[in-house]
């Protein structure tokens, strides 16, 4: 049973890493599609979302099977708990990739407008947070995870900056209302993307250090 249990956990980690790789690629393609106004690439992201959902279901079922057939304790129990939470965050990141991709075609007539906003820089920063959060899990690296928590503040600033800029653009001209509305929605999606990356980072710290981190509590020594 111990050997079988180890194999089950190894398989679980492998599945999570594969899902993380797919989700990271989805976000990368969605961000590139936005930056390059590439409708074909955006459609590819939307089509591949089914694979993300398949991984989500498979990982959930795998965790439930391990819980049902074994009695995990300590680090093994933390891995299972973290796996369920990370899987959920990855599935939501995959959904956000689709949300970003779905805005590419409606924004085609406003490419010049989009380039004058901080959206591309914001999306790139959030994409790096997703990549680092997945890397922190793959490498059991809580220090990298802590850096992600700090990065989230920058994305929040981008979101506020974009919101204020879009309000200003709307006031300047009625023609700006439609693209500005799209941009505000995109900005909020990207802000949520960073939140999910942050949640994964918190789960990695819990997994490796057995410490529950919420609301940037890492900055404090208090329990």
PDB file of C-alpha atoms in Angstrom:
ATOM      1  CA  UNK A   1       0.000   0.000   0.000  1.00  0.00           C
ATOM      2  CA  UNK A   2       2.758   2.573   0.816  1.00  0.00           C
ATOM      3  CA  UNK A   3       4.367   2.034  -2.606  1.00  0.00           C
ATOM      4  CA  UNK A   4       1.003   2.284  -4.345  1.00  0.00           C
ATOM      5  CA  UNK A   5       0.233   5.459  -2.386  1.00  0.00           C
ATOM      6  CA  UNK A   6       3.520   7.041  -3.474  1.00  0.00           C
ATOM      7  CA  UNK A   7       2.731   6.228  -7.091  1.00  0.00           C
ATOM      8  CA  UNK A   8      -0.700   7.826  -6.741  1.00  0.00           C
ATOM      9  CA  UNK A   9       0.847  11.032  -5.368  1.00  0.00           C
ATOM     10  CA  UNK A  10       3.503  11.072  -8.096  1.00  0.00           C
ATOM     11  CA  UNK A  11       0.783  10.703 -10.698  1.00  0.00           C
ATOM     12  CA  UNK A  12      -1.163  13.545  -9.080  1.00  0.00           C
ATOM     13  CA  UNK A  13       1.841  15.882  -9.220  1.00  0.00           C
ATOM     14  CA  UNK A  14       2.432  14.924 -12.840  1.00  0.00           C
ATOM     15  CA  UNK A  15      -1.173  15.672 -13.748  1.00  0.00           C
ATOM     16  CA  UNK A  16      -1.028  19.056 -12.022  1.00  0.00           C
ATOM     17  CA  UNK A  17       2.223  19.950 -13.775  1.00  0.00           C
ATOM     18  CA  UNK A  18       0.753  18.995 -17.150  1.00  0.00           C
ATOM     19  CA  UNK A  19      -2.369  21.051 -16.474  1.00  0.00           C
ATOM     20  CA  UNK A  20      -0.228  23.952 -15.312  1.00  0.00           C
ATOM     21  CA  UNK A  21       1.787  23.775 -18.521  1.00  0.00           C
ATOM     22  CA  UNK A  22      -1.383  23.793 -20.631  1.00  0.00           C
ATOM     23  CA  UNK A  23      -2.901  26.704 -18.708  1.00  0.00           C
ATOM     24  CA  UNK A  24       0.347  28.669 -18.927  1.00  0.00           C
ATOM     25  CA  UNK A  25       0.347  28.151 -22.695  1.00  0.00           C
ATOM     26  CA  UNK A  26      -3.304  29.245 -22.862  1.00  0.00           C
ATOM     27  CA  UNK A  27      -2.528  32.499 -21.066  1.00  0.00           C
ATOM     28  CA  UNK A  28       0.556  33.090 -23.203  1.00  0.00           C
ATOM     29  CA  UNK A  29      -1.471  32.638 -26.388  1.00  0.00           C
ATOM     30  CA  UNK A  30      -4.331  34.815 -25.115  1.00  0.00           C
ATOM     31  CA  UNK A  31      -1.961  37.654 -24.225  1.00  0.00           C
ATOM     32  CA  UNK A  32      -0.198  37.394 -27.588  1.00  0.00           C
ATOM     33  CA  UNK A  33      -3.545  37.334 -29.369  1.00  0.00           C
ATOM     34  CA  UNK A  34      -4.503  40.577 -27.645  1.00  0.00           C
ATOM     35  CA  UNK A  35      -1.149  42.238 -28.307  1.00  0.00           C
ATOM     36  CA  UNK A  36      -1.098  41.227 -31.978  1.00  0.00           C
ATOM     37  CA  UNK A  37      -4.862  41.355 -32.675  1.00  0.00           C
ATOM     38  CA  UNK A  38      -4.571  37.714 -33.765  1.00  0.00           C
ATOM     39  CA  UNK A  39      -8.114  36.361 -34.092  1.00  0.00           C
ATOM     40  CA  UNK A  40      -6.969  32.895 -35.211  1.00  0.00           C
ATOM     41  CA  UNK A  41      -4.813  32.498 -32.105  1.00  0.00           C
ATOM     42  CA  UNK A  42      -7.669  33.718 -29.919  1.00  0.00           C
ATOM     43  CA  UNK A  43      -9.970  31.106 -31.406  1.00  0.00           C
ATOM     44  CA  UNK A  44      -7.374  28.411 -30.730  1.00  0.00           C
ATOM     45  CA  UNK A  45      -7.378  29.386 -27.055  1.00  0.00           C
ATOM     46  CA  UNK A  46     -11.156  29.061 -26.936  1.00  0.00           C
ATOM     47  CA  UNK A  47     -11.104  25.660 -28.639  1.00  0.00           C
ATOM     48  CA  UNK A  48      -8.456  24.240 -26.302  1.00  0.00           C
ATOM     49  CA  UNK A  49     -10.380  25.150 -23.161  1.00  0.00           C
ATOM     50  CA  UNK A  50     -12.016  21.716 -23.338  1.00  0.00           C
ATOM     51  CA  UNK A  51      -8.638  20.147 -22.537  1.00  0.00           C
ATOM     52  CA  UNK A  52      -8.341  22.306 -19.426  1.00  0.00           C
ATOM     53  CA  UNK A  53     -11.766  21.159 -18.270  1.00  0.00           C
ATOM     54  CA  UNK A  54     -10.799  17.528 -18.889  1.00  0.00           C
ATOM     55  CA  UNK A  55      -7.698  17.913 -16.719  1.00  0.00           C
ATOM     56  CA  UNK A  56      -9.775  19.619 -14.031  1.00  0.00           C
ATOM     57  CA  UNK A  57     -12.195  16.692 -13.825  1.00  0.00           C
ATOM     58  CA  UNK A  58      -9.435  14.088 -13.917  1.00  0.00           C
ATOM     59  CA  UNK A  59      -7.454  15.721 -11.112  1.00  0.00           C
ATOM     60  CA  UNK A  60     -10.518  16.139  -8.908  1.00  0.00           C
ATOM     61  CA  UNK A  61     -11.425  12.472  -9.398  1.00  0.00           C
ATOM     62  CA  UNK A  62      -7.861  11.381  -8.693  1.00  0.00           C
ATOM     63  CA  UNK A  63      -7.768  13.325  -5.417  1.00  0.00           C
ATOM     64  CA  UNK A  64     -11.109  11.924  -4.334  1.00  0.00           C
ATOM     65  CA  UNK A  65      -9.932   8.390  -5.060  1.00  0.00           C
ATOM     66  CA  UNK A  66      -6.781   8.844  -2.984  1.00  0.00           C
ATOM     67  CA  UNK A  67      -8.786  10.316  -0.106  1.00  0.00           C
ATOM     68  CA  UNK A  68     -11.257   7.422  -0.267  1.00  0.00           C
ATOM     69  CA  UNK A  69      -8.694   4.615  -0.428  1.00  0.00           C
ATOM     70  CA  UNK A  70      -5.962   5.905   1.912  1.00  0.00           C
ATOM     71  CA  UNK A  71      -5.525   7.839   5.120  1.00  0.00           C
ATOM     72  CA  UNK A  72      -2.974  10.525   4.205  1.00  0.00           C
ATOM     73  CA  UNK A  73      -1.258  12.492   6.959  1.00  0.00           C
ATOM     74  CA  UNK A  74       1.185  15.420   7.245  1.00  0.00           C
ATOM     75  CA  UNK A  75       2.890  16.356   3.957  1.00  0.00           C
ATOM     76  CA  UNK A  76       0.845  13.869   1.930  1.00  0.00           C
ATOM     77  CA  UNK A  77      -2.399  15.305   3.258  1.00  0.00           C
ATOM     78  CA  UNK A  78      -1.167  18.824   2.517  1.00  0.00           C
ATOM     79  CA  UNK A  79      -0.336  17.787  -1.034  1.00  0.00           C
ATOM     80  CA  UNK A  80      -3.850  16.490  -1.596  1.00  0.00           C
ATOM     81  CA  UNK A  81      -5.440  19.582  -0.075  1.00  0.00           C
ATOM     82  CA  UNK A  82      -3.165  21.895  -2.053  1.00  0.00           C
ATOM     83  CA  UNK A  83      -3.741  19.889  -5.233  1.00  0.00           C
ATOM     84  CA  UNK A  84      -7.500  20.362  -5.022  1.00  0.00           C
ATOM     85  CA  UNK A  85      -7.119  24.108  -4.497  1.00  0.00           C
ATOM     86  CA  UNK A  86      -4.408  24.580  -7.142  1.00  0.00           C
ATOM     87  CA  UNK A  87      -6.441  22.574  -9.629  1.00  0.00           C
ATOM     88  CA  UNK A  88      -9.383  24.898  -9.056  1.00  0.00           C
ATOM     89  CA  UNK A  89      -7.190  27.982  -9.529  1.00  0.00           C
ATOM     90  CA  UNK A  90      -5.716  26.581 -12.748  1.00  0.00           C
ATOM     91  CA  UNK A  91      -9.167  25.845 -14.148  1.00  0.00           C
ATOM     92  CA  UNK A  92     -10.218  29.428 -13.439  1.00  0.00           C
ATOM     93  CA  UNK A  93      -7.038  30.750 -15.049  1.00  0.00           C
ATOM     94  CA  UNK A  94      -7.982  28.704 -18.102  1.00  0.00           C
ATOM     95  CA  UNK A  95     -11.408  30.359 -18.092  1.00  0.00           C
ATOM     96  CA  UNK A  96      -9.784  33.791 -17.952  1.00  0.00           C
ATOM     97  CA  UNK A  97      -7.632  32.905 -20.961  1.00  0.00           C
ATOM     98  CA  UNK A  98     -10.870  32.270 -22.852  1.00  0.00           C
ATOM     99  CA  UNK A  99     -12.363  35.549 -21.582  1.00  0.00           C
ATOM    100  CA  UNK A 100      -9.317  37.443 -22.842  1.00  0.00           C
ATOM    101  CA  UNK A 101      -9.400  35.653 -26.188  1.00  0.00           C
ATOM    102  CA  UNK A 102     -13.088  36.446 -26.667  1.00  0.00           C
ATOM    103  CA  UNK A 103     -12.315  40.197 -26.563  1.00  0.00           C
ATOM    104  CA  UNK A 104      -9.737  40.087 -29.349  1.00  0.00           C
ATOM    105  CA  UNK A 105     -12.146  40.207 -32.274  1.00  0.00           C
ATOM    106  CA  UNK A 106     -14.447  42.950 -30.881  1.00  0.00           C
ATOM    107  CA  UNK A 107     -11.367  45.137 -30.296  1.00  0.00           C
ATOM    108  CA  UNK A 108      -9.974  44.777 -33.820  1.00  0.00           C
ATOM    109  CA  UNK A 109     -11.371  48.158 -34.964  1.00  0.00           C
ATOM    110  CA  UNK A 110      -9.774  49.825 -31.924  1.00  0.00           C
ATOM    111  CA  UNK A 111      -6.197  48.530 -32.133  1.00  0.00           C
ATOM    112  CA  UNK A 112      -4.793  52.058 -31.952  1.00  0.00           C
ATOM    113  CA  UNK A 113      -6.857  52.810 -28.860  1.00  0.00           C
ATOM    114  CA  UNK A 114      -5.648  49.638 -27.120  1.00  0.00           C
ATOM    115  CA  UNK A 115      -1.980  50.442 -27.760  1.00  0.00           C
ATOM    116  CA  UNK A 116      -2.351  53.696 -25.845  1.00  0.00           C
ATOM    117  CA  UNK A 117      -3.376  51.878 -22.664  1.00  0.00           C
ATOM    118  CA  UNK A 118      -1.233  49.971 -20.108  1.00  0.00           C
ATOM    119  CA  UNK A 119      -3.114  46.752 -20.893  1.00  0.00           C
ATOM    120  CA  UNK A 120      -0.239  44.972 -22.639  1.00  0.00           C
ATOM    121  CA  UNK A 121       2.197  45.717 -19.810  1.00  0.00           C
ATOM    122  CA  UNK A 122      -0.385  44.655 -17.241  1.00  0.00           C
ATOM    123  CA  UNK A 123      -1.160  41.408 -19.081  1.00  0.00           C
ATOM    124  CA  UNK A 124       2.537  40.585 -19.437  1.00  0.00           C
ATOM    125  CA  UNK A 125       3.118  41.117 -15.710  1.00  0.00           C
ATOM    126  CA  UNK A 126       0.147  38.906 -14.805  1.00  0.00           C
ATOM    127  CA  UNK A 127       1.299  36.237 -17.239  1.00  0.00           C
ATOM    128  CA  UNK A 128       4.687  36.175 -15.491  1.00  0.00           C
ATOM    129  CA  UNK A 129       2.924  35.767 -12.157  1.00  0.00           C
ATOM    130  CA  UNK A 130       1.077  32.725 -13.496  1.00  0.00           C
ATOM    131  CA  UNK A 131       4.319  31.243 -14.821  1.00  0.00           C
ATOM    132  CA  UNK A 132       6.114  31.837 -11.527  1.00  0.00           C
ATOM    133  CA  UNK A 133       3.248  30.400  -9.482  1.00  0.00           C
ATOM    134  CA  UNK A 134       3.361  27.177 -11.509  1.00  0.00           C
ATOM    135  CA  UNK A 135       7.165  27.067 -11.280  1.00  0.00           C
ATOM    136  CA  UNK A 136       6.978  27.541  -7.509  1.00  0.00           C
ATOM    137  CA  UNK A 137       4.763  24.440  -7.291  1.00  0.00           C
ATOM    138  CA  UNK A 138       6.880  22.359  -9.666  1.00  0.00           C
ATOM    139  CA  UNK A 139      10.071  23.217  -7.748  1.00  0.00           C
ATOM    140  CA  UNK A 140       8.573  23.350  -4.235  1.00  0.00           C
ATOM    141  CA  UNK A 141       9.893  26.910  -3.994  1.00  0.00           C
ATOM    142  CA  UNK A 142       8.182  28.975  -1.262  1.00  0.00           C
ATOM    143  CA  UNK A 143      10.584  31.898  -1.761  1.00  0.00           C
ATOM    144  CA  UNK A 144       9.449  32.329  -5.362  1.00  0.00           C
ATOM    145  CA  UNK A 145       5.866  32.035  -4.110  1.00  0.00           C
ATOM    146  CA  UNK A 146       6.424  34.932  -1.685  1.00  0.00           C
ATOM    147  CA  UNK A 147       7.671  37.135  -4.536  1.00  0.00           C
ATOM    148  CA  UNK A 148       4.401  36.481  -6.367  1.00  0.00           C
ATOM    149  CA  UNK A 149       2.428  37.801  -3.413  1.00  0.00           C
ATOM    150  CA  UNK A 150       4.353  41.056  -3.608  1.00  0.00           C
ATOM    151  CA  UNK A 151       3.818  41.318  -7.379  1.00  0.00           C
ATOM    152  CA  UNK A 152       0.047  41.294  -6.930  1.00  0.00           C
ATOM    153  CA  UNK A 153       0.128  44.880  -5.645  1.00  0.00           C
ATOM    154  CA  UNK A 154       1.544  46.077  -8.979  1.00  0.00           C
ATOM    155  CA  UNK A 155      -1.322  44.457 -10.878  1.00  0.00           C
ATOM    156  CA  UNK A 156      -3.847  46.131  -8.595  1.00  0.00           C
ATOM    157  CA  UNK A 157      -2.197  49.471  -9.400  1.00  0.00           C
ATOM    158  CA  UNK A 158      -2.425  48.721 -13.123  1.00  0.00           C
ATOM    159  CA  UNK A 159      -6.118  47.937 -12.724  1.00  0.00           C
ATOM    160  CA  UNK A 160      -6.808  51.235 -10.955  1.00  0.00           C
ATOM    161  CA  UNK A 161      -4.761  53.139 -13.533  1.00  0.00           C
ATOM    162  CA  UNK A 162      -6.648  51.517 -16.404  1.00  0.00           C
ATOM    163  CA  UNK A 163     -10.023  52.188 -14.813  1.00  0.00           C
ATOM    164  CA  UNK A 164      -9.267  55.878 -14.277  1.00  0.00           C
ATOM    165  CA  UNK A 165      -7.847  56.238 -17.790  1.00  0.00           C
ATOM    166  CA  UNK A 166     -10.904  54.634 -19.371  1.00  0.00           C
ATOM    167  CA  UNK A 167     -13.260  56.892 -17.444  1.00  0.00           C
ATOM    168  CA  UNK A 168     -11.272  59.857 -18.757  1.00  0.00           C
ATOM    169  CA  UNK A 169     -11.421  58.525 -22.339  1.00  0.00           C
ATOM    170  CA  UNK A 170     -15.167  58.000 -22.129  1.00  0.00           C
ATOM    171  CA  UNK A 171     -15.648  61.599 -21.019  1.00  0.00           C
ATOM    172  CA  UNK A 172     -13.506  62.843 -23.903  1.00  0.00           C
ATOM    173  CA  UNK A 173     -15.593  61.302 -26.674  1.00  0.00           C
ATOM    174  CA  UNK A 174     -18.664  59.053 -27.102  1.00  0.00           C
ATOM    175  CA  UNK A 175     -16.642  57.064 -29.652  1.00  0.00           C
ATOM    176  CA  UNK A 176     -14.399  55.892 -26.849  1.00  0.00           C
ATOM    177  CA  UNK A 177     -17.195  54.351 -24.806  1.00  0.00           C
ATOM    178  CA  UNK A 178     -17.260  50.940 -26.506  1.00  0.00           C
ATOM    179  CA  UNK A 179     -13.502  50.253 -26.577  1.00  0.00           C
ATOM    180  CA  UNK A 180     -13.084  51.688 -23.077  1.00  0.00           C
ATOM    181  CA  UNK A 181     -15.804  49.370 -21.765  1.00  0.00           C
ATOM    182  CA  UNK A 182     -13.987  46.394 -23.295  1.00  0.00           C
ATOM    183  CA  UNK A 183     -10.727  47.569 -21.770  1.00  0.00           C
ATOM    184  CA  UNK A 184     -12.204  47.910 -18.296  1.00  0.00           C
ATOM    185  CA  UNK A 185     -13.518  44.360 -18.491  1.00  0.00           C
ATOM    186  CA  UNK A 186     -10.175  43.071 -19.769  1.00  0.00           C
ATOM    187  CA  UNK A 187      -8.360  44.870 -16.980  1.00  0.00           C
ATOM    188  CA  UNK A 188     -10.595  43.245 -14.390  1.00  0.00           C
ATOM    189  CA  UNK A 189     -10.025  39.807 -15.953  1.00  0.00           C
ATOM    190  CA  UNK A 190      -6.275  40.339 -15.791  1.00  0.00           C
ATOM    191  CA  UNK A 191      -6.540  41.501 -12.182  1.00  0.00           C
ATOM    192  CA  UNK A 192      -8.377  38.278 -11.373  1.00  0.00           C
ATOM    193  CA  UNK A 193      -5.675  36.351 -13.221  1.00  0.00           C
ATOM    194  CA  UNK A 194      -3.100  37.767 -10.838  1.00  0.00           C
ATOM    195  CA  UNK A 195      -5.348  36.891  -7.885  1.00  0.00           C
ATOM    196  CA  UNK A 196      -5.458  33.243  -8.968  1.00  0.00           C
ATOM    197  CA  UNK A 197      -1.681  33.175  -9.358  1.00  0.00           C
ATOM    198  CA  UNK A 198      -1.413  34.623  -5.852  1.00  0.00           C
ATOM    199  CA  UNK A 199      -3.736  31.934  -4.506  1.00  0.00           C
ATOM    200  CA  UNK A 200      -1.523  29.237  -6.026  1.00  0.00           C
ATOM    201  CA  UNK A 201       1.503  30.855  -4.393  1.00  0.00           C
ATOM    202  CA  UNK A 202      -0.272  30.761  -1.034  1.00  0.00           C
ATOM    203  CA  UNK A 203      -1.051  27.067  -1.572  1.00  0.00           C
ATOM    204  CA  UNK A 204       2.615  26.347  -2.335  1.00  0.00           C
ATOM    205  CA  UNK A 205       3.684  28.021   0.916  1.00  0.00           C
ATOM    206  CA  UNK A 206       1.101  25.929   2.764  1.00  0.00           C
ATOM    207  CA  UNK A 207       2.311  22.761   1.030  1.00  0.00           C
ATOM    208  CA  UNK A 208       6.017  23.267   1.674  1.00  0.00           C
ATOM    209  CA  UNK A 209       6.070  25.172   4.968  1.00  0.00           C
ATOM    210  CA  UNK A 210       2.774  24.008   6.509  1.00  0.00           C
ATOM    211  CA  UNK A 211       1.915  27.680   6.954  1.00  0.00           C
ATOM    212  CA  UNK A 212      -1.412  29.226   5.994  1.00  0.00           C
ATOM    213  CA  UNK A 213      -0.846  32.516   4.177  1.00  0.00           C
ATOM    214  CA  UNK A 214      -3.697  34.886   3.389  1.00  0.00           C
ATOM    215  CA  UNK A 215      -3.991  38.601   2.634  1.00  0.00           C
ATOM    216  CA  UNK A 216      -0.211  39.096   2.448  1.00  0.00           C
ATOM    217  CA  UNK A 217       0.192  37.812   6.010  1.00  0.00           C
ATOM    218  CA  UNK A 218       3.700  36.618   5.049  1.00  0.00           C
ATOM    219  CA  UNK A 219       4.891  40.145   5.842  1.00  0.00           C
ATOM    220  CA  UNK A 220       4.059  39.628   9.484  1.00  0.00           C
ATOM    221  CA  UNK A 221       5.446  37.228  12.050  1.00  0.00           C
ATOM    222  CA  UNK A 222       2.088  36.997  13.771  1.00  0.00           C
ATOM    223  CA  UNK A 223       0.232  33.635  13.482  1.00  0.00           C
TER     224      UNK A 223
END
